Amino acid sequence: MPIRSQRKQVSYVHLYVFCAFLVLAAFLVDCPVEVLDGFILILVSPSNLITDYIKIGGLGAALLNSGLIGLSSVFLLNLNRVKMNGAAIAGILTVCGFAFFGKTIYNSFPITLGVYFYSLVKKVPFKEVAVTSLFATALGPLISMLSFGMGLEIWIGVLAGCVSGILIGFIITPLANSFFHFHQGFNLYNTGFAAGIIGMFATGILRMFNLQVNTVSIISSGNNFLLSMLLLPLFAAIFLIGLYYSNWSFQNYLKLMRYSGRLRTDFVENCGYGIVLINIAIMGFITWGYIILIGAQINGASIGALFTIMGFSAYGKHPANTIPVIFGAFVASMLNMHDPTDTVSVIAVLFATTLAPIAGRFGIISGIIAGFVHVSMAFNIGYLHGGINLYNNGFSGGFVAAMLVPICLFIAEKLNLKKGLRDN
């Protein structure tokens, strides 16, 4: 059996291969000229929520954008000798996912640079905040909007965007660390909450000077078959590799599903790399199955949600704590005024799994309630940041967790259930 450190080293190779697969797939689905032309269109898009890059530049260009951002992210962590663990896997797959609808190399780099400057001023090794720098790119659309979406002179827009990105990167790490206590680790997209607060202030300042910042709805459709043919073999390959590294055994999978998934629960450290790959693949199949089962479209936004769920399957999510939340969110999407098959509804349901630790800690009923309440917040909170925070559900999830967790703790204490609750 490979020792645990070897498993972590292999995981870097697998992440390089995963991202390279996306780049290769780009040139399999479209011709090189279309891919490169579409890629340029993606780079100069304002990119605020929801801007589906498949609609903007084509499927090939969106795959290329995702693959390149993924490769650069893996290289960044590898270069700085970041320990390959659950948080790193979550960060890389999250940026790959959001590179289908909001993140580009251009709008991500200034934020990463800002986090690097923070590490210099704080006098801490960059490797300690490198993963945070990946999640911090949630505010990438602000850079793109200032550069290309406000009607400013191009040099003024680019300068304003880059300076804003560096400033965001500089302040987001201490804010994310502070806001962790607000939701007590029950909102997995913690950086999304910090990004939402920053985005709310940034949007308020722009609107104060009559610079309008609003959400958009640029969404593709009609790619379900082709994207399924790309995704399903990928899930199957991840599953088989996981089985191989687990010696063809599911022995630790039940152990993994006993964790509540509360933030900073690292499944790689606790359960082993092979079991984590199995969990990633299973969660990928579940997410894909939900989209297909309700008759929704697989597009840039839903792939973003799917990849994010897969990433956090190394860092907090598993079927036992996500399915109750998805069910509660789905019920809310069925009862409200929105079509449950609309992309905005689909991603609200899928990203509601940011609250998976509530189901893991307090049980199925609490998870269902969390999912239901989350949808109501997610539909109404986007106006505050105007779509410049890609992790809108992390923003809303922070408020939901802050409200529900004290109530759940109170009820558990009164019912004498506290001893049976899981902290990890």
Coordinates of C-alpha atoms in Angstrom, one line a residue, residues 79-381:
L79 CA 6.3 26.0 -7.0
N80 CA 5.7 27.1 -3.4
R81 CA 5.7 23.5 -2.1
V82 CA 2.3 23.8 -0.7
K83 CA 1.2 20.6 1.0
M84 CA -1.3 18.8 -1.3
N85 CA -4.3 18.3 1.0
G86 CA -8.0 18.7 0.9
A87 CA -8.0 22.5 0.9
A88 CA -5.6 22.6 -2.0
I89 CA -7.7 20.2 -4.1
A90 CA -10.8 22.2 -3.2
G91 CA -9.1 25.4 -4.3
I92 CA -7.9 24.1 -7.6
L93 CA -11.2 22.4 -8.7
T94 CA -13.1 25.5 -7.6
V95 CA -11.0 27.8 -9.8
C96 CA -11.4 25.4 -12.7
G97 CA -15.1 25.4 -12.2
F98 CA -15.5 29.1 -12.0
A99 CA -13.3 29.5 -15.0
F100 CA -16.4 28.5 -16.9
F101 CA -18.3 31.5 -15.7
G102 CA -16.3 34.4 -14.3
K103 CA -12.6 33.8 -13.8
T104 CA -9.9 34.4 -16.2
I105 CA -6.1 34.5 -15.9
Y106 CA -6.3 38.3 -16.4
N107 CA -8.8 39.0 -13.6
S108 CA -7.3 36.5 -11.2
F109 CA -3.6 37.5 -11.3
P110 CA -3.9 40.9 -9.6
I111 CA -5.8 39.3 -6.7
T112 CA -3.2 36.6 -6.3
L113 CA -0.5 39.3 -6.4
G114 CA -2.3 41.2 -3.7
V115 CA -2.3 38.1 -1.5
Y116 CA 1.5 37.7 -2.2
F117 CA 2.1 41.3 -1.1
Y118 CA 0.1 40.6 2.1
S119 CA 2.4 37.7 2.9
L120 CA 5.4 39.9 2.5
V121 CA 4.0 42.6 4.8
K122 CA 2.8 40.0 7.3
K123 CA 6.2 38.2 7.0
V124 CA 4.7 34.8 6.5
P125 CA 5.7 32.3 3.8
F126 CA 3.4 32.7 0.7
K127 CA 2.8 28.9 0.9
E128 CA 0.7 29.5 4.0
V129 CA -1.7 31.7 2.1
A130 CA -1.4 30.3 -1.4
V131 CA -4.6 28.3 -1.2
T132 CA -6.4 31.4 0.0
S133 CA -5.1 33.3 -3.0
L134 CA -7.0 30.8 -5.2
F135 CA -10.3 31.2 -3.4
A136 CA -9.8 35.0 -3.3
T137 CA -10.2 35.2 -7.0
A138 CA -14.0 35.2 -6.3
L139 CA -13.9 38.9 -7.0
G140 CA -12.3 38.6 -10.4
P141 CA -15.3 40.2 -12.1
L142 CA -14.6 43.5 -10.4
I143 CA -11.3 43.7 -12.2
S144 CA -12.9 42.7 -15.6
M145 CA -15.8 45.1 -15.1
L146 CA -13.5 48.1 -14.3
S147 CA -11.3 47.2 -17.2
F148 CA -13.8 46.4 -19.9
G149 CA -17.4 47.0 -18.7
M150 CA -17.6 50.6 -17.4
G151 CA -16.9 52.5 -20.7
L152 CA -13.6 53.9 -19.3
E153 CA -10.5 54.5 -21.4
I154 CA -8.8 51.2 -21.8
W155 CA -5.6 52.2 -19.9
I156 CA -7.7 53.8 -17.1
G157 CA -9.9 50.7 -16.8
V158 CA -7.0 48.3 -16.8
L159 CA -5.1 50.3 -14.2
A160 CA -8.2 50.7 -12.0
G161 CA -9.0 47.0 -12.3
C162 CA -5.4 45.8 -11.5
V163 CA -5.0 48.2 -8.6
S164 CA -8.4 47.1 -7.2
G165 CA -7.5 43.5 -7.6
I166 CA -4.2 43.9 -5.7
L167 CA -6.0 45.8 -2.9
I168 CA -8.6 43.0 -2.7
G169 CA -5.9 40.3 -2.5
F170 CA -4.1 42.3 0.2
I171 CA -7.1 42.6 2.6
I172 CA -9.1 39.4 1.9
T173 CA -7.0 37.0 3.9
P174 CA -7.3 38.7 7.3
L175 CA -11.0 39.3 6.6
A176 CA -11.6 35.6 5.7
N177 CA -9.8 34.5 8.9
S178 CA -12.0 36.9 11.0
F179 CA -15.3 36.0 9.3
F180 CA -14.7 32.3 10.0
H181 CA -15.9 32.9 13.5
F182 CA -19.2 34.5 12.2
H183 CA -20.5 31.2 11.0
Q184 CA -18.3 28.9 13.1
G185 CA -17.0 26.9 10.2
F186 CA -20.5 25.8 9.0
N187 CA -20.2 27.7 5.7
L188 CA -17.7 25.9 3.6
Y189 CA -17.3 28.8 1.2
N190 CA -15.8 31.0 3.9
T191 CA -13.8 33.2 1.4
G192 CA -17.0 33.7 -0.5
F193 CA -18.5 35.4 2.6
A194 CA -15.5 37.7 2.9
A195 CA -15.6 38.4 -0.8
G196 CA -19.3 39.3 -0.5
I197 CA -18.6 41.8 2.2
I198 CA -15.8 43.4 0.1
G199 CA -18.0 43.3 -3.0
M200 CA -20.9 44.9 -1.2
F201 CA -18.7 47.9 -0.3
A202 CA -17.1 48.1 -3.7
T203 CA -20.5 48.0 -5.5
G204 CA -21.8 50.7 -3.1
I205 CA -18.9 53.0 -3.9
L206 CA -19.3 52.5 -7.7
R207 CA -23.1 53.1 -7.5
M208 CA -22.4 56.2 -5.5
F209 CA -20.6 57.6 -8.5
N210 CA -23.4 56.5 -10.9
L211 CA -21.4 53.6 -12.2
Q212 CA -24.0 50.8 -12.5
V213 CA -23.2 47.3 -11.4
N214 CA -25.8 44.7 -12.0
T215 CA -26.1 41.0 -12.4
V216 CA -26.6 39.6 -15.9
S217 CA -27.9 36.4 -17.4
I218 CA -25.8 35.2 -20.3
I219 CA -26.3 31.4 -20.3
S220 CA -25.7 28.7 -22.9
S221 CA -27.8 25.7 -23.6
G222 CA -28.0 22.6 -25.9
N223 CA -24.7 21.0 -24.8
N224 CA -25.9 18.3 -22.4
F225 CA -24.9 15.4 -24.6
L226 CA -21.4 16.6 -25.5
L227 CA -20.6 17.8 -22.0
S228 CA -21.9 14.5 -20.5
M229 CA -19.6 12.6 -22.8
L230 CA -16.7 14.6 -21.4
L231 CA -17.7 14.5 -17.8
L232 CA -18.8 10.9 -17.3
P233 CA -15.6 9.2 -18.4
L234 CA -13.7 11.8 -16.3
F235 CA -15.7 10.8 -13.2
A236 CA -15.2 7.1 -14.0
A237 CA -11.4 7.5 -14.4
I238 CA -11.2 9.4 -11.0
F239 CA -13.3 6.6 -9.4
L240 CA -11.0 3.9 -10.7
I241 CA -7.8 5.7 -9.7
G242 CA -9.3 6.1 -6.3
L243 CA -10.1 2.4 -6.0
Y244 CA -6.5 1.6 -7.1
Y245 CA -5.0 3.8 -4.4
S246 CA -7.4 2.3 -1.9
N247 CA -6.3 -1.2 -2.8
W248 CA -9.7 -1.8 -4.4
S249 CA -11.4 -1.3 -1.0
F250 CA -14.2 1.0 0.3
Q251 CA -13.0 0.4 3.8
N252 CA -12.5 4.0 4.8
Y253 CA -15.5 5.5 2.9
L254 CA -18.0 5.0 5.8
K255 CA -15.4 6.6 8.1
L256 CA -15.3 9.6 5.7
M257 CA -19.1 10.0 5.8
R258 CA -19.1 10.0 9.6
Y259 CA -17.4 13.4 9.5
S260 CA -19.7 16.4 9.8
G261 CA -17.6 18.2 7.2
R262 CA -17.2 21.4 9.3
L263 CA -14.7 23.7 7.7
R264 CA -11.0 22.6 7.8
T265 CA -12.0 18.9 8.0
D266 CA -9.4 17.5 5.6
F267 CA -10.5 14.2 4.2
V268 CA -7.1 13.6 2.5
E269 CA -5.4 13.8 5.9
N270 CA -8.1 11.8 7.8
C271 CA -9.1 9.1 5.3
G272 CA -6.4 8.9 2.6
Y273 CA -6.1 10.1 -1.0
G274 CA -7.7 7.1 -2.7
I275 CA -10.9 7.3 -0.7
V276 CA -11.0 11.1 -1.4
L277 CA -10.8 10.4 -5.1
I278 CA -13.7 7.9 -4.8
N279 CA -15.7 10.5 -2.9
I280 CA -14.9 13.2 -5.6
A281 CA -16.1 10.9 -8.3
I282 CA -19.3 9.8 -6.5
M283 CA -20.2 13.5 -5.8
G284 CA -19.6 14.3 -9.4
F285 CA -22.0 11.6 -10.5
I286 CA -24.6 12.8 -8.0
T287 CA -24.4 16.4 -9.1
W288 CA -24.5 15.5 -12.8
G289 CA -27.5 13.2 -12.0
Y290 CA -29.4 16.0 -10.3
I291 CA -29.0 18.3 -13.3
I292 CA -30.1 15.6 -15.8
L293 CA -32.9 14.3 -13.6
I294 CA -34.7 17.7 -13.3
G295 CA -34.2 18.4 -17.0
A296 CA -31.8 21.3 -16.6
Q297 CA -29.0 22.4 -18.8
I298 CA -25.3 21.6 -18.3
N299 CA -23.6 24.9 -19.0
G300 CA -20.8 27.0 -17.7
A301 CA -22.5 27.9 -14.5
S302 CA -23.7 24.3 -13.7
I303 CA -20.2 22.9 -14.5
G304 CA -18.8 25.5 -12.1
A305 CA -21.1 24.2 -9.4
L306 CA -20.3 20.6 -10.2
F307 CA -16.5 21.1 -10.1
T308 CA -16.7 23.1 -6.9
I309 CA -18.7 20.3 -5.2
M310 CA -16.1 17.8 -6.5
G311 CA -13.3 19.9 -5.1
F312 CA -14.9 20.3 -1.7
S313 CA -15.5 16.5 -1.6
A314 CA -11.9 16.5 -0.4
Y315 CA -12.6 19.1 2.2
G316 CA -16.0 18.7 3.8
K317 CA -18.7 17.3 1.4
H318 CA -19.9 13.7 1.1
P319 CA -23.3 12.2 0.1
A320 CA -24.5 11.9 3.7
N321 CA -24.2 15.7 4.5
T322 CA -25.0 17.1 1.0
I323 CA -28.1 15.2 -0.1
P324 CA -30.3 16.6 2.7
V325 CA -29.2 20.1 1.9
I326 CA -29.8 19.5 -1.9
F327 CA -33.3 18.1 -1.1
G328 CA -34.3 21.1 1.0
A329 CA -33.0 23.5 -1.6
F330 CA -34.8 21.6 -4.3
V331 CA -38.1 21.8 -2.4
A332 CA -37.6 25.6 -2.1
S333 CA -36.9 25.9 -5.8
M334 CA -40.1 23.9 -6.6
L335 CA -42.3 26.1 -4.3
N336 CA -40.9 29.6 -5.3
M337 CA -41.7 31.7 -8.3
H338 CA -38.6 30.6 -10.3
D339 CA -38.5 27.6 -12.6
P340 CA -36.4 24.9 -10.9
T341 CA -34.7 24.0 -14.2
D342 CA -33.5 27.6 -14.7
T343 CA -29.7 27.9 -14.3
V344 CA -30.1 30.4 -11.5
S345 CA -32.2 27.9 -9.6
V346 CA -29.9 24.9 -10.3
I347 CA -26.8 26.6 -9.1
A348 CA -28.6 27.9 -6.0
V349 CA -29.5 24.3 -5.1
L350 CA -26.1 22.9 -5.9
F351 CA -24.1 25.7 -4.1
A352 CA -26.4 25.3 -1.1
T353 CA -24.1 22.4 -0.2
T354 CA -21.8 25.1 1.3
L355 CA -24.0 24.3 4.3
A356 CA -23.4 20.6 4.3
P357 CA -21.7 20.7 7.7
I358 CA -25.0 21.7 9.3
A359 CA -26.5 18.4 8.1
G360 CA -23.4 16.5 9.1
R361 CA -23.4 18.0 12.6
F362 CA -27.1 18.4 13.4
G363 CA -28.8 15.8 11.2
I364 CA -31.0 15.4 8.2
I365 CA -33.8 17.7 9.2
S366 CA -31.5 20.5 10.0
G367 CA -29.8 20.0 6.6
I368 CA -33.1 20.2 4.8
I369 CA -34.1 23.4 6.6
A370 CA -30.6 24.9 5.8
G371 CA -31.0 24.1 2.1
F372 CA -34.5 25.6 2.0
V373 CA -33.5 28.8 3.8
H374 CA -30.4 29.2 1.7
V375 CA -32.3 29.4 -1.6
S376 CA -34.3 32.3 -0.3
M377 CA -31.1 34.2 0.6
A378 CA -29.2 33.3 -2.5
F379 CA -32.0 34.8 -4.8
N380 CA -32.0 38.1 -2.9
I381 CA -28.5 38.9 -1.9

